[in-house]
Coordinates of N, CA and C in Angstrom, one line a residue:
Chain X
X161 N 252.5 200.6 -43.5 CA 253.5 200.1 -41.9 C 254.6 199.6 -42.5
X162 N 255.8 200.1 -41.6 CA 257.2 199.6 -42.0 C 257.0 198.2 -41.8
X163 N 258.0 197.7 -42.8 CA 258.3 196.0 -43.4 C 259.7 195.7 -42.3
X164 N 259.4 194.4 -41.9 CA 260.6 194.1 -41.3 C 261.0 192.8 -42.0
X165 N 262.4 192.4 -42.3 CA 262.9 191.3 -42.9 C 263.5 190.2 -41.9
X166 N 263.3 189.2 -41.8 CA 263.9 187.9 -41.0 C 264.2 186.7 -42.2
X167 N 265.5 185.9 -41.5 CA 265.7 184.5 -42.0 C 264.6 183.7 -42.0
X168 N 264.5 183.1 -43.0 CA 263.4 182.0 -43.2 C 263.5 180.8 -41.9
X169 N 264.7 180.6 -41.9 CA 265.1 179.6 -40.7 C 266.4 180.0 -40.1
X170 N 266.4 179.1 -38.7 CA 267.5 179.3 -38.2 C 267.8 177.7 -37.5
X171 N 268.9 177.3 -36.9 CA 269.2 176.2 -36.4 C 269.9 176.2 -35.1
X172 N 269.7 175.6 -34.2 CA 270.7 175.8 -32.7 C 270.4 174.5 -32.3
X173 N 271.6 174.2 -31.1 CA 271.3 173.0 -30.4 C 271.1 173.4 -29.0
X174 N 270.3 172.3 -28.3 CA 269.9 172.9 -26.8 C 270.4 173.3 -26.4
X175 N 270.5 174.2 -25.3 CA 271.2 174.7 -24.2 C 272.4 175.9 -24.6
X176 N 272.2 176.1 -26.2 CA 273.2 177.1 -26.6 C 272.4 178.1 -26.9
X177 N 273.1 179.5 -27.0 CA 272.3 181.0 -27.1 C 271.9 180.8 -28.6
X178 N 271.0 181.4 -28.7 CA 270.3 181.8 -30.2 C 270.0 183.4 -30.3
X179 N 270.5 183.6 -31.7 CA 270.4 185.3 -31.8 C 269.5 185.3 -33.2
X180 N 268.5 186.1 -33.3 CA 267.4 185.8 -34.0 C 267.3 187.4 -34.7
X181 N 267.6 187.5 -35.8 CA 268.0 189.2 -36.2 C 266.8 189.2 -37.1
X182 N 266.1 190.8 -36.8 CA 265.1 191.5 -37.8 C 266.2 192.8 -38.3
X183 N 265.7 192.8 -39.6 CA 266.3 194.3 -40.3 C 264.6 195.1 -40.2
X184 N 264.7 196.3 -40.1 CA 263.4 197.2 -40.0 C 264.1 198.7 -40.3
X185 N 264.5 198.8 -41.5 CA 265.5 199.8 -42.0 C 264.5 201.0 -42.1
X186 N 263.2 200.6 -42.3 CA 262.0 202.1 -42.2 C 261.3 202.2 -41.4
X187 N 261.7 201.6 -40.3 CA 261.4 202.1 -38.8 C 260.8 203.6 -38.7
X188 N 259.8 203.8 -38.2 CA 259.8 205.2 -37.6 C 260.7 205.8 -36.3
X189 N 260.4 206.9 -35.9 CA 260.8 207.2 -34.5 C 259.6 206.7 -33.6
X190 N 258.4 206.4 -33.8 CA 257.9 206.2 -32.8 C 257.0 204.5 -32.8
X191 N 258.0 203.8 -33.7 CA 257.3 202.3 -34.0 C 258.3 201.7 -32.8
X192 N 257.5 200.6 -32.0 CA 258.0 199.8 -31.1 C 258.3 198.6 -32.0
X193 N 259.1 197.9 -31.2 CA 259.8 196.5 -32.0 C 259.1 195.5 -31.0
X194 N 258.1 194.3 -31.5 CA 257.7 193.4 -30.8 C 258.1 192.3 -31.3
X195 N 258.1 191.0 -30.4 CA 258.6 189.9 -31.1 C 257.2 189.0 -30.0
X196 N 256.9 188.2 -31.2 CA 255.7 187.0 -30.6 C 256.2 185.8 -31.2
X197 N 255.9 184.4 -30.9 CA 256.5 183.5 -31.5 C 254.8 182.5 -31.5
X198 N 255.0 181.5 -32.1 CA 254.3 180.4 -32.5 C 254.7 179.2 -32.4
X199 N 254.2 178.4 -31.3 CA 254.7 177.0 -31.3 C 253.9 176.3 -31.8
X200 N 254.5 175.3 -32.4 CA 253.3 174.1 -33.2 C 252.0 174.0 -32.9
X201 N 251.1 174.2 -33.7 CA 249.4 174.1 -33.2 C 249.1 174.9 -32.4
X202 N 249.9 175.8 -32.1 CA 248.9 176.9 -30.9 C 249.0 178.6 -31.9
X203 N 248.0 179.4 -30.6 CA 248.3 180.5 -31.4 C 249.3 181.2 -30.8
X204 N 250.1 182.5 -31.8 CA 251.1 183.1 -31.2 C 250.9 183.9 -29.8
X205 N 252.4 183.7 -29.0 CA 252.6 184.4 -27.9 C 253.5 185.6 -28.0
X206 N 253.0 186.6 -27.0 CA 254.2 187.6 -26.7 C 255.3 187.2 -26.2
X207 N 256.6 187.5 -26.8 CA 257.8 187.5 -26.3 C 258.2 188.9 -25.3
X208 N 258.5 190.0 -26.3 CA 259.3 191.1 -25.7 C 258.8 191.9 -26.6
X209 N 258.9 193.0 -26.2 CA 258.8 194.4 -27.3 C 259.9 195.5 -26.5
X210 N 260.3 196.2 -27.1 CA 261.0 197.5 -27.2 C 261.2 198.8 -27.9
X211 N 261.7 200.2 -27.4 CA 261.5 200.9 -28.2 C 263.3 201.6 -28.8
X212 N 263.6 201.8 -27.8 CA 265.2 202.1 -28.4 C 266.2 201.6 -27.5
X213 N 266.0 201.4 -26.0 CA 266.8 200.7 -25.1 C 267.0 199.0 -25.1
X214 N 267.6 197.9 -24.9 CA 267.8 196.9 -24.7 C 267.0 196.4 -23.4
X215 N 266.1 195.6 -23.8 CA 265.4 195.0 -23.1 C 265.5 193.6 -22.8
X216 N 264.8 193.2 -21.2 CA 265.2 191.8 -20.8 C 263.8 191.2 -19.9
X217 N 263.6 190.0 -20.4 CA 262.5 189.6 -19.3 C 262.9 188.1 -19.4
X218 N 261.7 187.4 -18.8 CA 262.1 186.1 -18.3 C 262.5 184.9 -19.4
X219 N 261.7 185.8 -20.5 CA 261.5 184.4 -21.8 C 263.2 184.8 -22.8
X220 N 263.5 186.2 -22.9 CA 264.5 186.5 -23.9 C 265.0 188.2 -23.4
X221 N 265.9 188.2 -24.3 CA 266.2 189.4 -24.3 C 266.4 190.2 -25.5
X222 N 266.0 191.3 -25.5 CA 265.9 192.2 -27.1 C 266.8 193.3 -27.3
X223 N 268.1 193.0 -28.1 CA 268.9 194.3 -28.5 C 268.6 194.9 -29.5
X224 N 268.4 196.3 -29.6 CA 267.9 197.4 -30.4 C 269.3 198.4 -31.0
X225 N 269.6 198.0 -32.1 CA 271.0 198.7 -32.8 C 270.8 200.2 -32.4
X226 N 271.7 201.0 -32.6 CA 271.5 202.5 -32.3 C 270.9 203.1 -32.9
X227 N 271.0 203.0 -34.5 CA 270.1 203.4 -34.8 C 268.4 203.3 -35.3
X228 N 268.2 202.0 -34.9 CA 267.0 201.3 -34.6 C 266.9 200.6 -36.2
X229 N 267.6 200.1 -37.0 CA 266.9 199.6 -37.9 C 267.3 198.4 -38.3
X230 N 267.8 198.0 -36.8 CA 267.9 196.4 -36.7 C 267.6 195.9 -35.2
X231 N 267.3 194.9 -35.0 CA 267.2 194.2 -33.6 C 267.4 192.7 -33.5
X232 N 267.7 192.2 -32.6 CA 267.9 190.9 -32.4 C 267.3 190.3 -30.9
X233 N 266.8 189.1 -31.2 CA 266.0 188.5 -30.0 C 267.0 187.4 -29.7
X234 N 267.5 187.4 -28.5 CA 268.4 186.7 -27.8 C 267.7 185.8 -27.0
X235 N 267.7 184.2 -27.1 CA 267.3 183.5 -26.5 C 268.5 182.8 -25.4
X236 N 268.7 182.9 -24.5 CA 270.0 182.6 -23.6 C 270.4 181.4 -23.8
X237 N 269.4 180.6 -23.5 CA 269.9 179.0 -23.6 C 268.8 178.5 -24.2
X238 N 268.6 177.8 -25.3 CA 267.7 177.0 -26.0 C 267.3 176.1 -25.7
X239 N 266.2 175.7 -25.8 CA 265.2 174.3 -25.1 C 264.5 173.9 -26.3
X240 N 264.3 172.6 -26.4 CA 263.5 172.1 -27.5 C 261.9 172.7 -27.4
X241 N 261.5 173.4 -26.2 CA 260.6 173.9 -26.4 C 260.2 175.2 -26.6
X242 N 261.6 175.6 -26.9 CA 261.5 177.2 -27.8 C 261.6 176.9 -29.4
X243 N 261.4 175.6 -30.3 CA 261.2 175.6 -31.4 C 260.0 176.0 -31.9
X244 N 260.0 177.1 -32.4 CA 258.6 177.7 -33.2 C 259.3 178.7 -34.4
X245 N 258.0 179.3 -34.6 CA 258.1 180.6 -35.4 C 258.2 181.5 -35.0
X246 N 259.3 182.4 -35.1 CA 259.6 183.9 -34.6 C 258.9 185.1 -35.3
X247 N 258.3 185.9 -34.6 CA 257.7 186.9 -35.9 C 258.1 188.6 -35.3
X248 N 258.9 189.3 -35.9 CA 259.3 190.8 -35.3 C 258.3 191.7 -36.2
X249 N 258.0 192.3 -35.3 CA 256.6 193.2 -35.7 C 257.0 194.7 -35.4
X250 N 256.9 195.6 -36.2 CA 256.9 196.7 -35.9 C 255.4 197.7 -35.6
X251 N 255.3 198.4 -34.6 CA 253.7 198.8 -34.3 C 253.9 200.1 -33.3
X252 N 252.8 200.9 -33.7 CA 252.7 202.3 -33.6 C 251.4 202.5 -33.1
X253 N 251.2 202.5 -32.0 CA 249.8 203.3 -31.8 C 248.9 202.8 -32.7
X254 N 248.8 201.4 -33.2 CA 247.9 200.9 -34.2 C 247.7 199.5 -33.2
X255 N 246.3 198.9 -33.2 CA 245.8 198.0 -32.5 C 246.7 196.7 -33.2
X256 N 246.3 196.8 -34.3 CA 246.4 195.5 -35.3 C 248.2 194.8 -35.1
X257 N 248.4 193.5 -35.2 CA 249.5 193.3 -35.6 C 249.8 192.8 -36.9
X258 N 250.9 193.3 -37.6 CA 251.2 192.8 -39.0 C 252.3 191.9 -39.1
X259 N 251.8 190.6 -39.3 CA 252.7 189.5 -39.1 C 253.3 189.3 -40.4
X260 N 254.8 189.2 -40.8 CA 255.5 188.8 -41.8 C 255.4 187.1 -42.0
X261 N 256.6 186.5 -42.6 CA 256.6 185.0 -42.6 C 257.6 184.5 -41.4
X262 N 258.1 185.6 -40.5 CA 258.9 185.4 -39.5 C 260.4 184.2 -39.7
X263 N 260.7 183.5 -38.7 CA 261.9 183.0 -38.9 C 261.4 181.6 -38.0
X264 N 261.7 180.2 -38.7 CA 261.4 179.0 -38.1 C 262.5 178.3 -37.2
X265 N 262.8 178.6 -36.0 CA 263.7 178.1 -35.2 C 263.5 176.8 -34.9
X266 N 264.9 175.8 -35.7 CA 264.7 174.4 -34.8 C 265.8 174.2 -34.0
X267 N 265.4 173.3 -32.9 CA 266.5 173.4 -31.8 C 266.7 172.0 -31.8
X268 N 267.8 171.2 -31.6 CA 268.3 170.1 -31.8 C 269.0 169.6 -30.3
X269 N 268.6 168.4 -30.1 CA 269.1 167.9 -28.6 C 270.6 167.3 -29.2
Chain E
X45 N 240.8 177.6 -16.6 CA 241.6 178.7 -17.5 C 241.2 179.6 -17.8
X46 N 242.4 180.5 -17.5 CA 241.9 182.2 -17.7 C 242.2 182.6 -18.9
X47 N 242.5 181.9 -20.0 CA 243.1 182.3 -21.2 C 242.2 182.7 -22.2
X48 N 242.6 183.0 -23.5 CA 241.3 183.0 -24.5 C 240.9 182.2 -25.0
X49 N 239.5 181.4 -25.4 CA 239.3 180.5 -25.6 C 238.2 180.6 -26.8
X50 N 238.4 179.3 -27.8 CA 237.6 179.4 -29.0 C 237.0 178.2 -29.4
X51 N 235.9 178.6 -29.8 CA 235.1 177.0 -30.2 C 234.3 177.5 -31.3
X52 N 234.3 176.1 -32.0 CA 235.2 174.7 -32.0 C 236.4 174.9 -32.2
X53 N 237.3 174.0 -32.0 CA 238.6 174.0 -32.4 C 239.0 173.5 -33.8
X54 N 237.9 172.7 -34.5 CA 238.1 172.2 -35.8 C 236.5 172.2 -36.4
X55 N 236.5 172.6 -37.7 CA 235.1 172.6 -38.2 C 235.7 172.3 -39.7
X56 N 234.6 171.6 -40.2 CA 234.8 170.9 -41.8 C 233.3 171.2 -42.2
X57 N 233.6 171.6 -43.0 CA 232.1 172.2 -43.8 C 232.2 172.1 -45.4
X58 N 231.1 171.8 -46.1 CA 231.0 171.9 -47.5 C 230.9 173.3 -48.1
X59 N 231.4 173.7 -49.2 CA 231.2 174.9 -50.0 C 230.0 175.1 -50.0
X60 N 229.6 176.6 -49.8 CA 228.3 177.0 -49.6 C 227.7 176.9 -48.4
X61 N 228.1 176.2 -47.4 CA 227.3 176.5 -46.1 C 228.0 177.6 -45.5
X62 N 227.1 177.8 -44.1 CA 227.6 178.8 -43.2 C 228.0 178.4 -42.1
X63 N 229.3 179.3 -41.6 CA 229.9 178.8 -40.4 C 230.0 179.9 -39.3
X64 N 229.9 179.7 -38.2 CA 230.1 180.8 -36.9 C 231.0 180.3 -36.2
X65 N 232.0 181.0 -35.6 CA 233.0 180.8 -34.6 C 232.7 181.9 -33.7
X66 N 233.1 181.4 -32.6 CA 232.9 181.7 -31.3 C 234.4 182.2 -30.5
X67 N 234.5 183.5 -29.5 CA 235.7 183.7 -29.0 C 235.6 184.4 -28.0
X68 N 235.9 183.4 -26.7 CA 235.8 184.2 -25.5 C 237.2 184.8 -25.1
X69 N 236.9 186.2 -24.6 CA 238.2 186.9 -24.4 C 238.7 186.4 -23.2
X70 N 239.9 187.1 -22.5 CA 240.1 187.3 -21.3 C 239.3 188.4 -20.6
X71 N 238.8 187.7 -19.4 CA 237.9 188.5 -18.8 C 238.9 189.8 -18.3
X72 N 237.8 190.9 -18.6 CA 238.3 192.3 -18.7 C 239.1 193.0 -19.6
X73 N 239.1 192.4 -20.8 CA 240.1 192.6 -21.9 C 238.8 193.2 -22.6
X74 N 239.1 194.8 -23.1 CA 238.2 195.2 -23.7 C 238.3 195.2 -25.4
X75 N 239.8 194.8 -25.8 CA 239.8 195.0 -27.1 C 240.2 193.3 -27.5
X76 N 239.2 193.0 -28.7 CA 239.2 191.8 -29.1 C 239.7 191.9 -30.9
X77 N 240.3 191.1 -31.5 CA 240.8 190.9 -32.8 C 240.7 189.3 -33.0
X78 N 240.5 189.5 -34.3 CA 240.2 188.4 -35.3 C 241.3 188.2 -36.5
X79 N 241.9 187.1 -36.7 CA 243.1 187.2 -37.5 C 243.0 185.7 -38.3
X80 N 243.2 185.6 -39.4 CA 243.0 184.6 -40.3 C 244.8 184.1 -40.5
X81 N 244.8 182.9 -40.3 CA 246.5 182.0 -40.9 C 246.1 180.9 -42.0
X82 N 247.0 181.0 -42.9 CA 247.0 180.1 -43.9 C 248.2 179.4 -43.7
X83 N 248.4 178.2 -44.2 CA 249.7 177.5 -43.9 C 251.0 177.9 -44.7
X84 N 251.6 178.1 -43.7 CA 253.2 178.9 -44.1 C 253.1 180.0 -43.7
X85 N 252.0 180.8 -43.8 CA 252.1 182.1 -43.7 C 251.7 182.7 -42.6
X86 N 252.4 183.8 -42.1 CA 251.8 184.5 -40.6 C 250.5 184.9 -40.6
X87 N 250.1 185.0 -39.4 CA 248.5 185.5 -39.2 C 248.5 186.9 -40.1
X88 N 246.9 187.1 -40.4 CA 246.6 188.3 -41.2 C 245.8 188.8 -40.3
X89 N 245.5 189.9 -40.1 CA 244.2 190.9 -39.3 C 243.2 190.8 -40.2
X90 N 242.0 190.4 -39.3 CA 240.9 190.6 -40.1 C 240.2 191.8 -39.8
X91 N 239.8 191.8 -38.4 CA 238.9 192.9 -37.7 C 239.2 193.5 -36.3
X92 N 239.2 194.5 -35.5 CA 239.3 194.8 -34.0 C 237.9 195.3 -33.6
X93 N 237.9 195.1 -32.2 CA 236.6 195.8 -31.3 C 237.1 196.4 -30.2
X94 N 236.9 197.5 -29.9 CA 236.8 197.8 -28.5 C 235.6 198.0 -28.3
X95 N 235.5 196.7 -26.7 CA 234.3 197.0 -26.0 C 233.4 196.3 -27.3
X96 N 232.2 197.1 -27.5 CA 231.3 196.5 -28.5 C 231.3 196.8 -30.1
X97 N 232.6 197.9 -30.1 CA 232.2 198.7 -31.1 C 233.5 198.3 -32.1
X98 N 232.9 198.2 -33.3 CA 234.0 197.2 -34.4 C 234.6 198.6 -34.9
X99 N 236.0 198.7 -34.5 CA 236.8 200.0 -35.0 C 237.8 200.1 -36.5
X100 N 237.8 198.4 -36.7 CA 238.7 198.5 -37.7 C 238.4 197.4 -38.6
X101 N 238.5 197.2 -39.8 CA 238.1 195.9 -40.9 C 239.0 195.9 -41.9
X102 N 239.6 194.6 -42.2 CA 240.5 194.8 -43.0 C 240.1 194.6 -44.5
X103 N 240.6 194.9 -45.4 CA 240.1 194.5 -46.7 C 240.0 193.0 -47.1
X104 N 240.5 191.8 -46.5 CA 240.1 190.7 -46.5 C 239.1 190.2 -46.1
X105 N 238.4 191.0 -45.0 CA 237.1 190.9 -44.5 C 235.8 190.9 -45.7
X106 N 235.8 190.3 -46.8 CA 234.5 190.3 -47.8 C 233.4 190.3 -47.1
X107 N 232.5 190.8 -47.9 CA 230.9 190.8 -47.3 C 230.3 189.7 -47.0
X108 N 231.0 188.3 -47.1 CA 230.7 187.1 -46.6 C 231.0 186.9 -45.3
X109 N 231.7 187.8 -44.8 CA 232.3 187.7 -43.4 C 231.6 188.9 -42.3
X110 N 231.4 188.6 -41.4 CA 230.7 189.6 -40.5 C 231.1 189.3 -38.8
X111 N 231.6 190.0 -38.4 CA 231.7 189.8 -36.8 C 231.0 190.6 -35.9
X112 N 230.9 190.4 -34.5 CA 230.0 191.0 -34.1 C 230.8 190.8 -32.5
X113 N 230.5 191.7 -31.5 CA 230.5 191.5 -30.2 C 229.8 192.3 -29.5
X114 N 228.5 191.6 -29.5 CA 227.1 192.4 -29.2 C 227.3 193.2 -27.6
X115 N 228.0 192.5 -26.4 CA 227.9 193.1 -25.2 C 229.2 193.4 -24.7
X116 N 230.3 193.4 -25.6 CA 231.0 193.9 -25.2 C 232.1 192.5 -24.8
X117 N 231.5 191.3 -24.7 CA 232.4 190.2 -23.8 C 233.1 189.2 -25.0
X118 N 232.0 188.2 -25.4 CA 232.5 187.1 -26.3 C 231.9 187.8 -28.0
X119 N 232.7 187.1 -28.7 CA 232.4 187.7 -30.2 C 232.3 186.8 -30.8
X120 N 231.6 186.6 -32.1 CA 231.4 185.7 -33.0 C 231.7 186.2 -34.4
X121 N 232.3 185.1 -35.2 CA 232.6 185.3 -36.6 C 232.0 184.5 -37.5
X122 N 231.0 185.2 -38.8 CA 230.4 184.2 -39.2 C 230.9 184.3 -40.6
X123 N 231.1 183.3 -41.5 CA 231.3 183.0 -42.8 C 230.1 183.0 -43.6
X124 N 229.4 183.6 -44.5 CA 228.3 182.7 -45.4 C 228.7 182.6 -46.6
X125 N 228.2 181.1 -47.3 CA 228.6 180.7 -48.6 C 230.0 180.3 -48.4
X126 N 230.7 179.5 -47.5 CA 231.8 179.2 -47.7 C 232.5 179.0 -48.9
X127 N 233.8 179.3 -49.2 CA 234.5 178.8 -50.4 C 235.7 178.0 -50.0
X128 N 236.1 177.5 -50.8 CA 237.4 176.7 -50.5 C 238.9 177.4 -50.1
X129 N 238.7 178.7 -50.6 CA 239.7 179.7 -50.4 C 239.5 180.1 -48.8
X130 N 238.3 180.0 -47.8 CA 238.2 180.0 -47.0 C 238.9 179.2 -45.7
X131 N 239.2 177.8 -46.0 CA 240.1 177.3 -45.3 C 241.6 177.8 -44.8
X132 N 241.4 177.8 -43.4 CA 242.4 178.4 -42.7 C 242.3 178.4 -41.4
X133 N 243.3 179.1 -40.4 CA 243.4 178.9 -38.8 C 242.7 180.1 -38.6
X134 N 241.3 180.6 -37.7 CA 241.0 181.7 -37.5 C 241.2 181.7 -36.2
X135 N 242.1 182.7 -36.1 CA 242.7 183.4 -34.6 C 242.1 184.3 -33.9
X136 N 241.9 184.1 -32.6 CA 240.9 185.2 -31.5 C 242.3 185.7 -30.5
X137 N 242.4 186.9 -30.6 CA 243.1 187.4 -29.9 C 242.6 188.5 -28.6
X138 N 242.9 188.6 -27.5 CA 242.5 189.8 -26.6 C 243.5 190.7 -25.8
X139 N 243.3 192.0 -25.7 CA 244.0 192.8 -25.0 C 243.6 193.6 -23.7
X140 N 244.1 194.0 -22.7 CA 243.3 194.6 -21.6 C 243.3 196.2 -22.1
X141 N 242.7 196.9 -21.1 CA 242.6 198.4 -21.7 C 243.9 199.0 -21.2
X142 N 244.1 200.2 -21.9 CA 245.3 200.9 -21.6 C 246.0 201.1 -23.3
X143 N 247.4 201.1 -23.1 CA 248.0 201.8 -24.3 C 247.8 200.8 -25.6
X144 N 247.6 201.3 -26.8 CA 247.1 200.5 -27.7 C 248.2 199.7 -28.2
X145 N 249.1 199.4 -27.6 CA 250.7 198.6 -27.9 C 250.7 197.7 -26.8
X146 N 249.5 197.5 -26.0 CA 249.4 196.6 -25.0 C 249.8 194.9 -25.9
X147 N 250.2 194.1 -25.0 CA 250.5 192.9 -25.3 C 249.1 192.2 -26.0
X148 N 249.3 191.1 -27.0 CA 247.8 190.5 -27.3 C 248.0 189.0 -27.0
X149 N 246.7 188.5 -26.2 CA 246.8 187.1 -26.1 C 245.9 186.5 -26.7
X150 N 246.6 185.5 -27.7 CA 245.9 184.7 -28.3 C 245.4 183.3 -27.7
X151 N 244.2 182.6 -28.8 CA 243.7 181.8 -28.9 C 244.0 180.6 -29.2
X152 N 243.6 179.0 -29.0 CA 244.1 178.3 -29.8 C 243.9 178.5 -31.5
X153 N 242.8 179.0 -31.7 CA 242.5 179.0 -33.1 C 241.4 178.2 -33.5
X154 N 240.7 178.5 -34.3 CA 239.5 177.3 -35.1 C 240.1 177.2 -36.4
X155 N 240.3 175.6 -36.9 CA 240.9 175.4 -37.8 C 239.5 174.9 -39.0
X156 N 239.1 175.9 -39.8 CA 238.2 175.4 -40.9 C 238.4 174.7 -42.2
X157 N 238.1 173.9 -42.6 CA 237.9 173.2 -43.7 C 237.2 173.2 -44.4
X158 N 237.0 173.9 -45.9 CA 236.0 174.0 -46.5 C 236.4 172.8 -47.7
X159 N 235.2 171.8 -47.9 CA 235.5 170.9 -48.6 C 234.6 171.0 -50.2

């Protein structure tokens, strides 16, 4: 399974944009890039996913590099409720999710 | 609440005892997954069901672990002869029919402490 690399932690102030990077240099052509997040004391929750084009939904935006070897999850205006561990996961036609250690995002008021 | 539910939420047991956890997926979700998460780590895949068929098991799932989904609805995960290393959060997730890459919906987890 292709591996992803994320910073261990990041910090942001409330209402500022946050860019969470993910490197996946060994991504294959059919791997989708998924992001999940895990709030304290909860199970993970889906955030967004994409293949080649940038994607937007109500929670976040996903910017995918042209060579697909990296991607960035963008939270446009961080809130205190966005404090969580964010996981970048590559996934192709396999049902299981393979989590790394993710990025712990701290949001300060 | 129509989300994934797990029972119990917390379980404390003594080493050597057997424990069983239950997961109720979202209605009409035919795929069900079990993961285990230890402190500071991301969840690790344990096993996966499509309807009642167990299609994949991780090497993490030793012979002391068994999972069932007898009628393709709820699932149980049993750990026999628990060890202190089994202490972890056990997460269940489900996903709807369709593409294998569908979003997985997670439950709140069962936290197991083995004394």
